[in-house]
XYZ file of C-alpha atoms in Angstrom:
714
model
C 90.148 63.074 101.779
C 87.596 60.404 103.001
C 87.281 57.099 101.237
C 89.943 55.947 98.577
C 91.546 58.885 96.633
C 93.121 58.073 93.309
C 95.453 60.100 91.105
C 95.568 59.583 87.543
C 93.654 56.260 87.826
C 96.148 54.873 90.620
C 95.184 54.471 93.995
C 97.101 57.017 96.350
C 98.468 55.255 99.446
C 100.091 58.502 100.736
C 98.865 61.875 100.754
C 100.813 64.874 101.795
C 98.544 68.018 103.096
C 101.153 70.823 102.573
C 100.347 74.295 103.553
C 100.949 77.329 105.960
C 100.339 77.051 109.411
C 96.669 77.834 110.289
C 95.459 76.614 106.867
C 93.774 73.824 108.629
C 95.654 70.886 107.391
C 95.396 69.084 110.918
C 91.982 69.545 111.313
C 91.504 68.029 107.576
C 93.534 64.973 108.708
C 91.641 64.731 111.878
C 88.250 64.762 109.807
C 89.603 62.090 107.544
C 90.823 59.938 110.143
C 87.582 59.942 112.338
C 85.537 59.476 109.271
C 87.537 56.377 108.198
C 87.418 54.963 111.590
C 83.701 55.266 112.232
C 82.888 53.923 108.756
C 84.916 50.831 109.881
C 87.400 51.243 107.092
C 90.452 51.272 109.436
C 91.182 48.631 112.083
C 94.544 50.656 113.347
C 94.704 54.223 113.493
C 98.055 55.791 114.622
C 98.189 59.572 115.115
C 101.696 60.706 115.292
C 102.609 64.215 116.395
C 105.778 64.345 114.145
C 107.394 67.434 115.188
C 110.665 65.730 115.695
C 112.440 62.334 115.275
C 112.107 61.400 118.828
C 108.443 62.104 119.169
C 107.868 59.780 116.178
C 109.702 57.182 117.611
C 107.863 57.202 120.793
C 104.636 57.101 118.819
C 105.937 53.888 116.859
C 106.798 52.277 120.022
C 103.543 52.702 121.447
C 101.898 51.403 118.425
C 104.238 48.334 118.438
C 102.884 47.655 121.917
C 99.265 47.883 120.929
C 99.687 45.721 118.055
C 101.703 43.112 119.616
C 99.754 43.354 123.107
C 102.945 42.442 125.001
C 104.831 43.775 128.066
C 108.207 43.154 126.024
C 107.053 45.455 123.467
C 106.532 48.261 126.057
C 109.950 47.400 127.654
C 111.557 47.686 124.245
C 110.063 50.847 123.626
C 111.255 52.266 126.867
C 114.607 50.882 126.525
C 115.071 51.084 122.456
C 112.429 53.057 121.001
C 114.317 52.782 117.597
C 114.169 48.894 117.778
C 110.302 49.260 119.070
C 109.557 51.571 115.935
C 111.273 48.930 113.638
C 109.052 46.284 114.891
C 106.133 48.305 114.462
C 106.805 49.206 110.835
C 107.789 45.332 109.879
C 104.058 44.615 111.182
C 102.543 47.261 109.326
C 104.456 45.865 106.067
C 103.138 42.400 106.770
C 99.991 42.461 108.423
C 96.368 41.915 106.622
C 94.582 44.388 108.876
C 93.818 47.725 107.457
C 95.971 50.572 108.932
C 95.924 54.441 108.820
C 99.044 56.519 109.941
C 98.846 60.009 110.353
C 102.021 61.984 110.650
C 100.832 65.290 111.598
C 102.944 68.599 111.514
C 106.117 66.985 110.177
C 108.698 69.718 110.830
C 111.731 68.253 108.867
C 111.404 65.410 106.373
C 114.955 64.338 107.473
C 113.551 63.180 110.719
C 111.792 60.271 108.907
C 114.734 59.362 106.446
C 117.095 56.507 106.839
C 120.084 58.454 106.038
C 123.562 57.828 107.956
C 122.515 54.511 108.688
C 119.359 55.232 110.842
C 115.936 53.437 110.422
C 113.755 54.734 107.952
C 110.622 55.753 109.474
C 108.173 56.329 106.764
C 105.279 53.971 106.934
C 105.530 51.075 104.124
C 104.139 51.187 100.919
C 101.386 48.293 101.611
C 97.874 47.785 99.836
C 96.044 47.779 103.132
C 97.910 50.601 104.714
C 97.189 54.520 104.335
C 99.564 57.338 105.157
C 98.391 61.182 105.613
C 101.177 63.589 106.377
C 100.490 67.169 107.251
C 103.535 69.466 107.089
C 104.180 73.286 106.169
C 107.139 71.842 104.104
C 107.084 71.853 100.299
C 109.998 69.931 99.713
C 110.217 67.745 96.180
C 111.645 64.845 98.287
C 108.408 64.151 100.106
C 106.886 61.009 99.172
C 103.172 60.507 98.266
C 100.390 62.545 96.390
C 100.823 66.291 97.825
C 97.683 68.253 98.098
C 98.173 71.891 98.766
C 95.822 73.387 101.396
C 95.524 77.031 100.999
C 93.173 79.813 102.279
C 89.372 79.295 102.409
C 87.636 80.641 99.141
C 85.510 83.878 100.031
C 82.336 81.740 99.987
C 83.857 79.011 102.288
C 84.976 81.575 104.634
C 81.781 83.286 105.075
C 80.130 79.901 105.354
C 82.413 78.781 107.950
C 82.077 81.821 109.984
C 78.465 82.048 109.669
C 78.004 78.231 111.017
C 80.379 79.075 113.975
C 78.404 82.015 115.084
C 75.129 80.481 114.373
C 76.164 77.566 116.547
C 76.334 80.159 119.597
C 72.833 81.719 118.494
C 74.521 84.388 116.584
C 72.972 85.911 113.460
C 75.425 88.787 112.540
C 74.731 90.722 109.123
C 76.253 88.794 106.179
C 77.771 91.758 104.815
C 79.813 92.285 108.366
C 80.522 88.402 108.026
C 82.125 88.870 104.652
C 84.129 92.018 105.614
C 85.619 90.506 108.756
C 86.572 87.280 106.745
C 88.179 89.340 104.355
C 90.042 91.244 106.956
C 91.423 87.881 108.449
C 92.675 87.033 104.968
C 90.388 83.902 104.756
C 92.775 82.012 107.122
C 91.034 79.127 108.665
C 93.109 79.272 112.065
C 92.392 83.096 112.259
C 88.696 82.794 111.479
C 88.364 80.129 114.191
C 89.905 81.956 116.935
C 88.327 85.160 115.994
C 84.772 83.608 116.093
C 85.724 82.142 119.515
C 86.798 85.658 120.654
C 84.217 87.795 119.827
C 81.413 85.007 120.823
C 83.065 85.134 124.372
C 83.448 88.717 124.670
C 79.999 89.392 122.833
C 81.425 91.458 120.242
C 80.085 92.180 116.800
C 81.918 91.537 113.702
C 82.247 95.459 113.296
C 83.481 95.881 116.818
C 86.177 93.231 116.278
C 87.004 94.570 112.974
C 87.607 97.866 114.833
C 89.845 96.001 117.236
C 91.876 94.300 114.639
C 92.599 97.536 112.872
C 93.731 99.267 115.945
C 97.481 99.333 115.565
C 97.904 99.531 119.475
C 96.558 95.920 119.699
C 98.910 92.865 119.058
C 97.480 89.680 117.656
C 97.679 87.715 121.109
C 95.438 90.279 122.185
C 92.797 89.544 119.682
C 92.381 85.600 120.150
C 91.412 83.484 123.143
C 94.020 82.347 125.553
C 95.597 79.112 125.290
C 93.192 77.227 127.476
C 90.021 78.627 125.128
C 91.418 77.846 121.711
C 88.638 76.327 119.560
C 88.699 73.348 117.245
C 91.802 71.354 119.033
C 94.084 74.166 117.882
C 97.341 73.831 119.865
C 98.834 77.458 119.018
C 97.526 80.890 118.835
C 97.623 82.849 115.418
C 100.603 85.098 116.620
C 102.509 82.056 117.739
C 101.793 79.284 114.832
C 104.495 80.513 112.431
C 107.252 80.724 115.045
C 108.121 77.103 114.398
C 108.472 77.433 110.587
C 110.626 80.497 110.877
C 113.044 78.269 113.235
C 113.185 75.666 110.651
C 113.580 77.954 107.670
C 116.290 79.652 109.279
C 118.460 76.289 109.740
C 117.905 75.646 106.008
C 120.720 76.819 103.833
C 121.662 79.716 103.520
C 121.389 79.431 107.159
C 120.096 82.486 109.036
C 118.777 84.557 106.373
C 115.168 83.339 106.163
C 114.347 85.454 109.218
C 115.644 88.727 108.084
C 114.362 88.140 104.769
C 110.898 87.560 106.050
C 111.186 90.951 108.118
C 111.815 92.823 104.784
C 108.723 91.066 103.580
C 106.233 91.958 106.230
C 106.354 95.553 105.488
C 105.822 95.282 101.885
C 102.658 94.464 99.748
C 101.241 90.975 100.649
C 99.843 90.656 97.235
C 103.082 90.713 95.285
C 106.852 91.815 95.913
C 109.209 91.982 92.770
C 112.265 89.726 93.185
C 114.630 92.954 92.388
C 113.493 94.754 95.267
C 114.236 91.869 97.742
C 117.788 91.191 96.211
C 118.736 94.908 95.898
C 121.931 96.278 97.469
C 119.990 97.687 100.398
C 118.194 94.492 101.366
C 121.257 92.562 100.854
C 122.925 94.856 103.433
C 119.872 94.189 105.706
C 120.434 90.462 105.103
C 124.036 90.726 106.129
C 123.607 92.887 109.243
C 120.816 90.909 110.782
C 121.578 87.213 110.052
C 120.238 85.294 112.601
C 123.160 84.313 115.070
C 124.383 80.878 116.050
C 122.872 79.226 112.567
C 126.427 78.541 111.185
C 126.528 78.927 107.219
C 129.113 81.113 105.270
C 132.321 81.720 106.763
C 133.130 85.092 108.537
C 133.494 87.867 105.868
C 131.386 86.140 103.243
C 129.363 88.811 101.148
C 125.939 88.041 100.918
C 124.827 88.228 97.422
C 121.617 87.909 95.131
C 121.811 83.989 95.203
C 121.838 84.005 98.913
C 118.888 86.177 98.845
C 117.041 84.122 96.414
C 117.599 80.852 98.405
C 116.323 82.664 101.437
C 113.140 83.176 99.673
C 112.976 79.461 98.698
C 113.545 78.504 102.386
C 110.406 80.577 103.225
C 108.784 79.084 100.373
C 109.569 75.526 101.611
C 108.115 75.973 104.910
C 105.057 77.628 103.466
C 105.729 81.130 105.048
C 105.627 82.757 101.592
C 104.981 81.862 98.203
C 107.823 82.231 95.945
C 107.172 82.122 92.063
C 110.335 83.296 90.152
C 108.433 83.232 86.849
C 106.421 86.005 87.870
C 109.172 88.618 88.673
C 106.934 91.623 89.597
C 105.015 89.657 92.096
C 107.450 86.876 92.603
C 106.751 86.748 96.508
C 103.265 86.844 98.090
C 102.552 86.310 101.823
C 99.688 86.184 104.030
C 99.017 89.366 105.858
C 98.666 87.681 109.181
C 101.974 86.382 108.990
C 103.359 89.972 108.028
C 101.736 91.432 110.973
C 102.778 88.633 113.422
C 106.478 89.310 112.157
C 106.105 92.982 112.495
C 104.926 92.782 116.073
C 108.246 90.889 117.139
C 110.251 93.810 116.280
C 110.821 96.657 118.677
C 109.634 100.039 117.384
C 113.115 101.334 116.525
C 113.939 98.278 114.507
C 110.945 98.276 112.708
C 111.445 102.014 111.635
C 114.870 101.360 110.348
C 113.683 98.350 108.418
C 111.152 100.546 106.758
C 113.788 103.171 105.558
C 115.688 99.950 104.495
C 112.373 98.771 102.284
C 112.112 102.299 100.920
C 115.957 102.576 99.850
C 115.455 99.122 98.220
C 112.275 100.245 96.323
C 113.672 103.477 95.362
C 116.962 101.790 94.252
C 115.114 99.449 91.594
C 112.823 102.023 90.431
C 113.809 102.831 86.963
C 114.115 106.588 85.967
C 112.236 105.613 82.830
C 109.177 103.399 83.326
C 109.355 101.084 80.397
C 107.598 98.254 82.169
C 104.321 99.669 83.509
C 103.627 96.236 85.295
C 106.675 96.576 87.396
C 105.979 100.355 88.202
C 102.541 99.340 89.277
C 103.984 96.694 91.486
C 106.481 99.301 92.868
C 103.710 101.774 93.719
C 101.617 99.238 95.496
C 104.637 98.174 97.725
C 105.421 101.909 98.563
C 101.736 102.194 99.671
C 101.889 99.044 101.887
C 105.164 100.139 103.290
C 103.648 103.839 104.057
C 100.710 102.261 105.826
C 102.900 99.763 108.143
C 105.345 102.655 109.105
C 103.890 106.080 108.047
C 106.568 108.080 110.162
C 109.670 106.148 109.320
C 110.057 107.761 105.887
C 110.316 111.309 107.424
C 113.229 110.648 109.604
C 115.469 113.759 108.205
C 113.918 114.275 105.037
C 110.925 113.001 102.942
C 112.237 109.716 101.413
C 112.539 110.304 97.715
C 110.277 107.049 97.027
C 107.386 109.183 98.371
C 107.814 111.600 95.547
C 108.853 108.971 93.036
C 105.438 107.064 93.835
C 103.252 110.202 92.798
C 105.231 111.096 89.695
C 104.792 107.346 88.784
C 100.815 107.638 89.250
C 100.731 110.376 87.064
C 102.896 109.036 84.257
C 100.720 106.040 84.339
C 97.798 108.199 83.401
C 96.390 108.233 86.774
C 96.837 112.221 87.013
C 93.781 112.744 89.719
C 95.296 110.147 91.877
C 99.040 111.946 91.623
C 97.245 115.241 92.465
C 95.795 113.705 95.645
C 98.912 111.984 96.486
C 100.844 115.064 96.420
C 98.280 116.986 98.236
C 98.649 114.448 101.156
C 102.307 114.509 100.871
C 102.195 118.521 100.884
C 100.065 118.203 104.176
C 102.461 115.795 105.880
C 105.564 117.766 105.001
C 103.891 120.721 106.692
C 103.254 118.833 109.435
C 106.414 117.235 110.015
C 108.810 119.899 108.884
C 106.622 123.250 108.334
C 105.706 125.026 105.188
C 109.208 126.734 104.158
C 110.943 123.290 104.409
C 112.237 121.698 101.165
C 110.201 118.803 101.300
C 106.936 121.092 101.527
C 108.245 122.918 98.402
C 108.755 120.164 96.501
C 105.695 118.610 96.972
C 103.920 122.081 96.215
C 106.174 121.819 93.005
C 105.022 118.327 92.001
C 101.365 119.062 93.021
C 101.022 121.929 90.623
C 102.364 120.163 87.855
C 99.960 117.327 88.325
C 97.462 119.563 88.846
C 97.909 120.957 85.307
C 98.246 117.710 83.671
C 94.644 116.721 85.510
C 93.322 119.793 83.342
C 93.604 122.602 85.531
C 96.260 124.808 83.578
C 95.368 128.170 84.894
C 95.600 126.775 88.492
C 98.810 125.206 87.758
C 100.288 128.520 86.746
C 98.995 130.383 89.568
C 100.509 127.654 91.951
C 103.566 128.034 90.374
C 103.734 131.668 90.313
C 102.880 131.470 94.098
C 105.630 129.059 94.685
C 108.085 131.263 92.696
C 107.660 134.067 95.317
C 108.309 131.585 98.219
C 111.523 130.216 96.597
C 112.668 133.577 95.834
C 112.364 134.531 99.177
C 113.646 131.585 100.638
C 116.381 130.256 98.094
C 117.054 133.118 96.111
C 116.987 133.771 92.174
C 119.946 131.488 91.160
C 118.816 128.334 93.043
C 118.156 125.408 90.906
C 114.647 124.893 92.302
C 113.599 128.529 91.793
C 114.632 128.400 88.112
C 112.855 124.701 87.948
C 109.835 126.411 89.104
C 109.859 129.389 86.538
C 110.384 126.825 83.775
C 107.175 125.167 84.916
C 105.425 128.623 85.441
C 106.178 129.215 81.731
C 104.846 125.992 80.497
C 101.826 126.290 82.120
C 101.298 129.761 81.361
C 101.417 128.741 77.665
C 99.150 125.729 78.218
C 96.622 127.956 79.951
C 96.469 130.040 76.491
C 99.020 132.631 76.900
C 101.477 131.326 74.144
C 103.228 134.485 73.836
C 103.786 134.859 77.490
C 105.053 131.343 77.874
C 107.674 132.528 74.988
C 108.673 135.478 76.861
C 109.137 133.527 80.485
C 111.451 130.947 78.447
C 113.246 133.659 76.732
C 114.148 135.303 79.974
C 114.743 131.750 81.884
C 117.354 130.926 79.096
C 119.206 133.956 79.457
C 119.850 133.305 83.129
C 120.526 129.307 82.440
C 123.145 130.594 79.977
C 124.708 133.054 82.426
C 124.938 130.271 85.254
C 125.221 126.951 83.214
C 126.738 127.731 79.736
C 124.979 126.993 76.379
C 125.468 123.138 76.421
C 124.040 122.284 79.723
C 120.803 119.915 79.428
C 118.634 122.666 81.143
C 119.480 125.134 78.558
C 118.927 122.726 75.643
C 115.472 121.733 77.049
C 114.573 125.566 77.770
C 115.432 126.309 74.023
C 113.353 123.579 72.798
C 110.571 124.915 75.114
C 111.034 128.544 73.531
C 110.743 126.994 70.348
C 107.898 125.347 70.788
C 105.747 128.436 72.262
C 106.949 130.586 69.562
C 105.419 128.213 67.315
C 102.188 128.070 69.274
C 102.259 131.928 69.032
C 102.106 131.511 65.469
C 105.355 131.008 63.889
C 105.258 127.456 62.752
C 107.822 127.801 60.205
C 110.065 129.424 62.516
C 109.599 126.631 65.225
C 110.342 124.003 62.251
C 113.480 125.588 61.494
C 114.285 126.167 65.152
C 114.143 122.661 66.255
C 116.234 121.748 63.172
C 118.950 123.935 64.604
C 118.578 122.592 68.098
C 118.725 119.048 66.943
C 122.524 119.946 65.615
C 123.386 120.854 69.216
C 121.460 117.803 70.821
C 123.548 115.397 68.430
C 126.610 117.069 69.432
C 126.291 117.374 73.106
C 124.174 114.366 73.881
C 124.263 111.845 70.912
C 121.517 110.373 68.830
C 119.936 108.125 71.361
C 119.390 110.435 74.371
C 115.826 110.683 75.157
C 116.104 114.286 74.966
C 117.556 114.050 71.279
C 114.622 112.077 70.451
C 112.258 114.626 71.908
C 113.797 117.310 69.704
C 112.973 115.286 66.713
C 109.720 114.763 67.774
C 109.088 118.558 68.046
C 110.920 119.028 64.590
C 108.600 116.563 63.102
C 105.613 118.072 64.706
C 106.178 121.631 63.397
C 107.224 120.590 59.909
C 103.581 119.148 59.875
C 102.069 122.488 61.508
C 103.889 124.412 58.645
C 102.089 122.676 56.078
C 104.265 119.571 55.159
C 101.871 116.717 56.646
C 103.543 114.230 54.425
C 107.150 114.973 55.539
C 105.889 114.993 59.293
C 104.585 111.402 58.672
C 107.522 110.366 57.206
C 109.568 111.773 60.067
C 107.518 110.159 62.675
C 108.127 106.842 61.052
C 111.866 107.310 61.171
C 111.603 108.399 64.856
C 109.425 105.679 65.955
C 112.074 103.135 64.931
C 114.593 104.889 67.056
C 111.858 105.185 69.997
C 111.429 101.459 69.677
C 114.863 100.526 69.901
C 115.563 102.690 72.799
C 112.676 102.765 74.891
C 110.815 99.780 74.169
C 107.356 99.085 72.268
C 105.338 99.790 75.383
C 106.896 102.944 76.807
C 103.979 105.894 76.887
C 106.387 108.287 74.901
C 106.636 105.245 72.038
C 102.834 105.149 72.263
C 102.364 109.091 72.029
C 104.744 109.069 68.851
C 102.505 106.363 67.405
C 99.481 108.618 68.029
C 101.234 111.611 66.242
C 102.250 109.347 63.319
C 98.723 108.383 62.753
C 97.614 111.989 63.086
C 99.939 113.305 60.335
C 99.131 110.284 58.172
C 95.340 111.256 58.367
C 96.364 115.084 57.828
C 98.357 113.760 54.477
C 95.123 112.370 53.260
C 95.800 108.331 54.062
C 92.806 108.065 56.453
C 92.423 104.206 56.062
C 96.308 103.523 57.091
C 95.778 106.128 59.977
C 92.657 104.313 60.974
C 94.425 100.967 61.192
C 97.226 102.648 63.014
C 94.829 104.019 65.503
C 93.307 100.540 66.111
C 96.545 98.829 66.776
C 97.640 101.923 69.062
C 94.492 101.516 71.041
C 94.679 97.837 71.265
C 98.412 98.271 72.959
C 97.300 101.277 74.763
C 94.429 99.488 76.558
C 96.921 96.433 77.283
C 99.752 98.655 78.775
C 97.814 101.494 80.142
C 94.412 100.822 80.803
C 90.901 101.859 79.318
C 91.007 105.427 81.257
C 94.481 106.503 80.412
C 94.322 109.757 78.304
C 96.565 108.065 75.781
C 93.857 105.377 75.035
C 91.115 108.120 75.066
C 93.255 110.209 72.412
C 93.771 106.950 70.494
C 89.738 106.781 70.355
C 89.261 110.208 69.503
C 91.745 109.777 66.512
C 90.007 106.583 65.320
C 86.753 108.598 65.414
C 88.149 111.369 63.393
C 89.333 108.862 60.905
C 85.972 107.098 60.617
C 84.337 110.487 59.826
C 86.842 111.775 57.289
C 86.316 108.382 55.520
C 82.611 109.387 55.090
C 80.881 107.790 58.245
C 80.088 110.731 60.104
C 77.214 109.332 62.133
C 79.482 106.636 63.168
C 82.022 109.328 64.158
C 79.533 110.953 66.076
C 78.360 108.021 67.858
C 81.844 106.854 68.912
C 82.572 110.452 70.066
C 79.586 110.714 72.120
C 80.707 107.644 74.003
C 84.088 108.963 74.436
C 82.777 112.219 75.598
C 81.203 110.409 78.415
C 84.471 108.799 79.399
C 86.487 112.177 79.114
C 83.938 113.961 81.462
C 83.999 111.082 83.855
C 87.872 110.672 83.671
C 89.334 114.253 83.163
C 86.448 116.425 83.843
C 84.540 119.283 81.909
C 87.250 121.766 81.783
C 90.043 119.714 80.777
C 91.600 120.969 77.318
C 91.055 117.265 75.901
C 87.300 117.175 76.864
C 87.013 120.673 75.029
C 88.686 119.147 71.784
C 86.727 116.154 71.981
C 83.411 118.331 72.520
C 84.476 120.281 69.262
C 85.124 117.179 67.232
C 81.823 115.918 68.143
C 80.179 119.119 66.910
C 81.860 118.684 63.839
C 80.575 115.266 62.933
C 77.324 115.539 64.186
C 74.608 115.203 61.622
C 73.126 118.969 60.412
C 70.473 119.802 62.641
C 71.342 118.106 65.926
C 72.435 120.288 69.048
C 76.086 120.352 69.524
C 76.078 122.007 72.612
C 74.118 119.610 74.934
C 77.168 117.599 76.028
C 79.347 118.599 79.084
């Protein structure tokens, strides 16, 4: 800021420093003013605390008296500050003296405008004059060259804290300083006040961090008292945003900024999807908690998505949040200390009710089929933040369904180990809140067993479902839907553990009960028939499985229609068992046709579509077209890495298929090298006992050069 600043080759006469409260705008402006004065580049320096129009007029009136040096100007300032301000601005427009006017903390640009016949208070454009404005507002109408003042970089934050502590003879460990800077979100105001506080109380950075993490302590308890604030700060961290909230609430749509900020305060500071904050539960919160006395819509007006979006823009305009509609999954970002200050204004009962509203909003917008992996990732991050802020609120009467949706989403994203951990924690919490026989605990056990199997422990999953089935028979009875679902999963994992015939028997018995209870056209019956056919095929009857899926497809088309996901899944089974029955080329052709419909119904990035592409490549290779299969695996791997990440089982499976094609094409050594690298990743991601790890181990043994040891891996 010191010296002449140019923009695009043109000298900038007015700079607008815009940013959130506590970013250090005032300190930067003060440094610039002091440097300019001490360098002799300024003949008149006028500092205006521009929180309202009256304060601006008063400061201009005092400046008028200073530049004219007359008692008349002082009397004019007392009697008619607007005329005195006009005299000063006229002087600034015509003088040959060098002046600098700092308008600090402009709360409302309208205070400086000439609307309604009032005197315009913006300093004039003059070659010997300079203006610096600090404001939390980001209005497009602000004149001059806007400079967005954000947080310190990590290096700047560490350097600032280190210097502040060193000035008091402190030499804290660099890693502790860096961690404290991160915990404070690199906000200059928070860093300055924390440094003063821990020096005054002789605390280490680690001790201060422990206090900061203590939920029983509020932000006002973690900074110096008003009389001890450092660096000429006028407000504490906790109070610094209150004025911004008040101004945001007065912007149209009036009274909605504060309740919107309350919603944001419980979610992920790194990015909140727009759909969450404009969902029906969010709109109901805005309607019920609109700040009173702000005017706005007439009584009975229904708050809509446009109102919610405009409330987000209000928060953006006063720098309380960053709203970037072009990134819908992370459209709203907010500083964690703004969130904390907002949460601490809410009574506990209101905060817990708000948490349930946020959970409702997340669950409402969470799609049943996760086609958009970026959205699913954002929803999981927001649920994690919510449960951290209000851990008990989502267990008011029943465990909120968003808790279960989050764990399943982890698993569907390929993070099966994380899914297992999630449901282990959820089960422990359910037992603590409700007891082991409560429906929440049983549901958590059910999901835990499933993802344990998906993580590679098929036998453990089967055992867990068998034990759960005993408890559900005792608690719910044989015909309860949950009891039947558990029997379904038990049969599946029995087969995955190696007992294909036992799985087929389990599904055959379950189908008889479903037919008795639900009738032949119920979805549960159709799905159970498909699983029965599959495991009969795995037990050795591939031809019968192919025929069975052909017959089942006729019923799916009649009952569900051609585009239902389960109809497409039956076509998937039919194509697979056609290949297993010996018709590899026919299987490849069937997968080509199926893939076109999968793409149309589910979209290109859906995990099921990626799986179908993998199976298509597999049967092309089995049909003798290794070159096309290899190309398909390469394309699939690129998309899987982009959508799912390098450790997702689908990515690992595509790498194995590509290596197999490489070996089939004659490069056995290259295939072995690729599989050795893949084996290390399988061991790291899925462990030595997972079926995919075992398959890769066998594939590696196949392609290793004769004489090499195939048993040393895993």
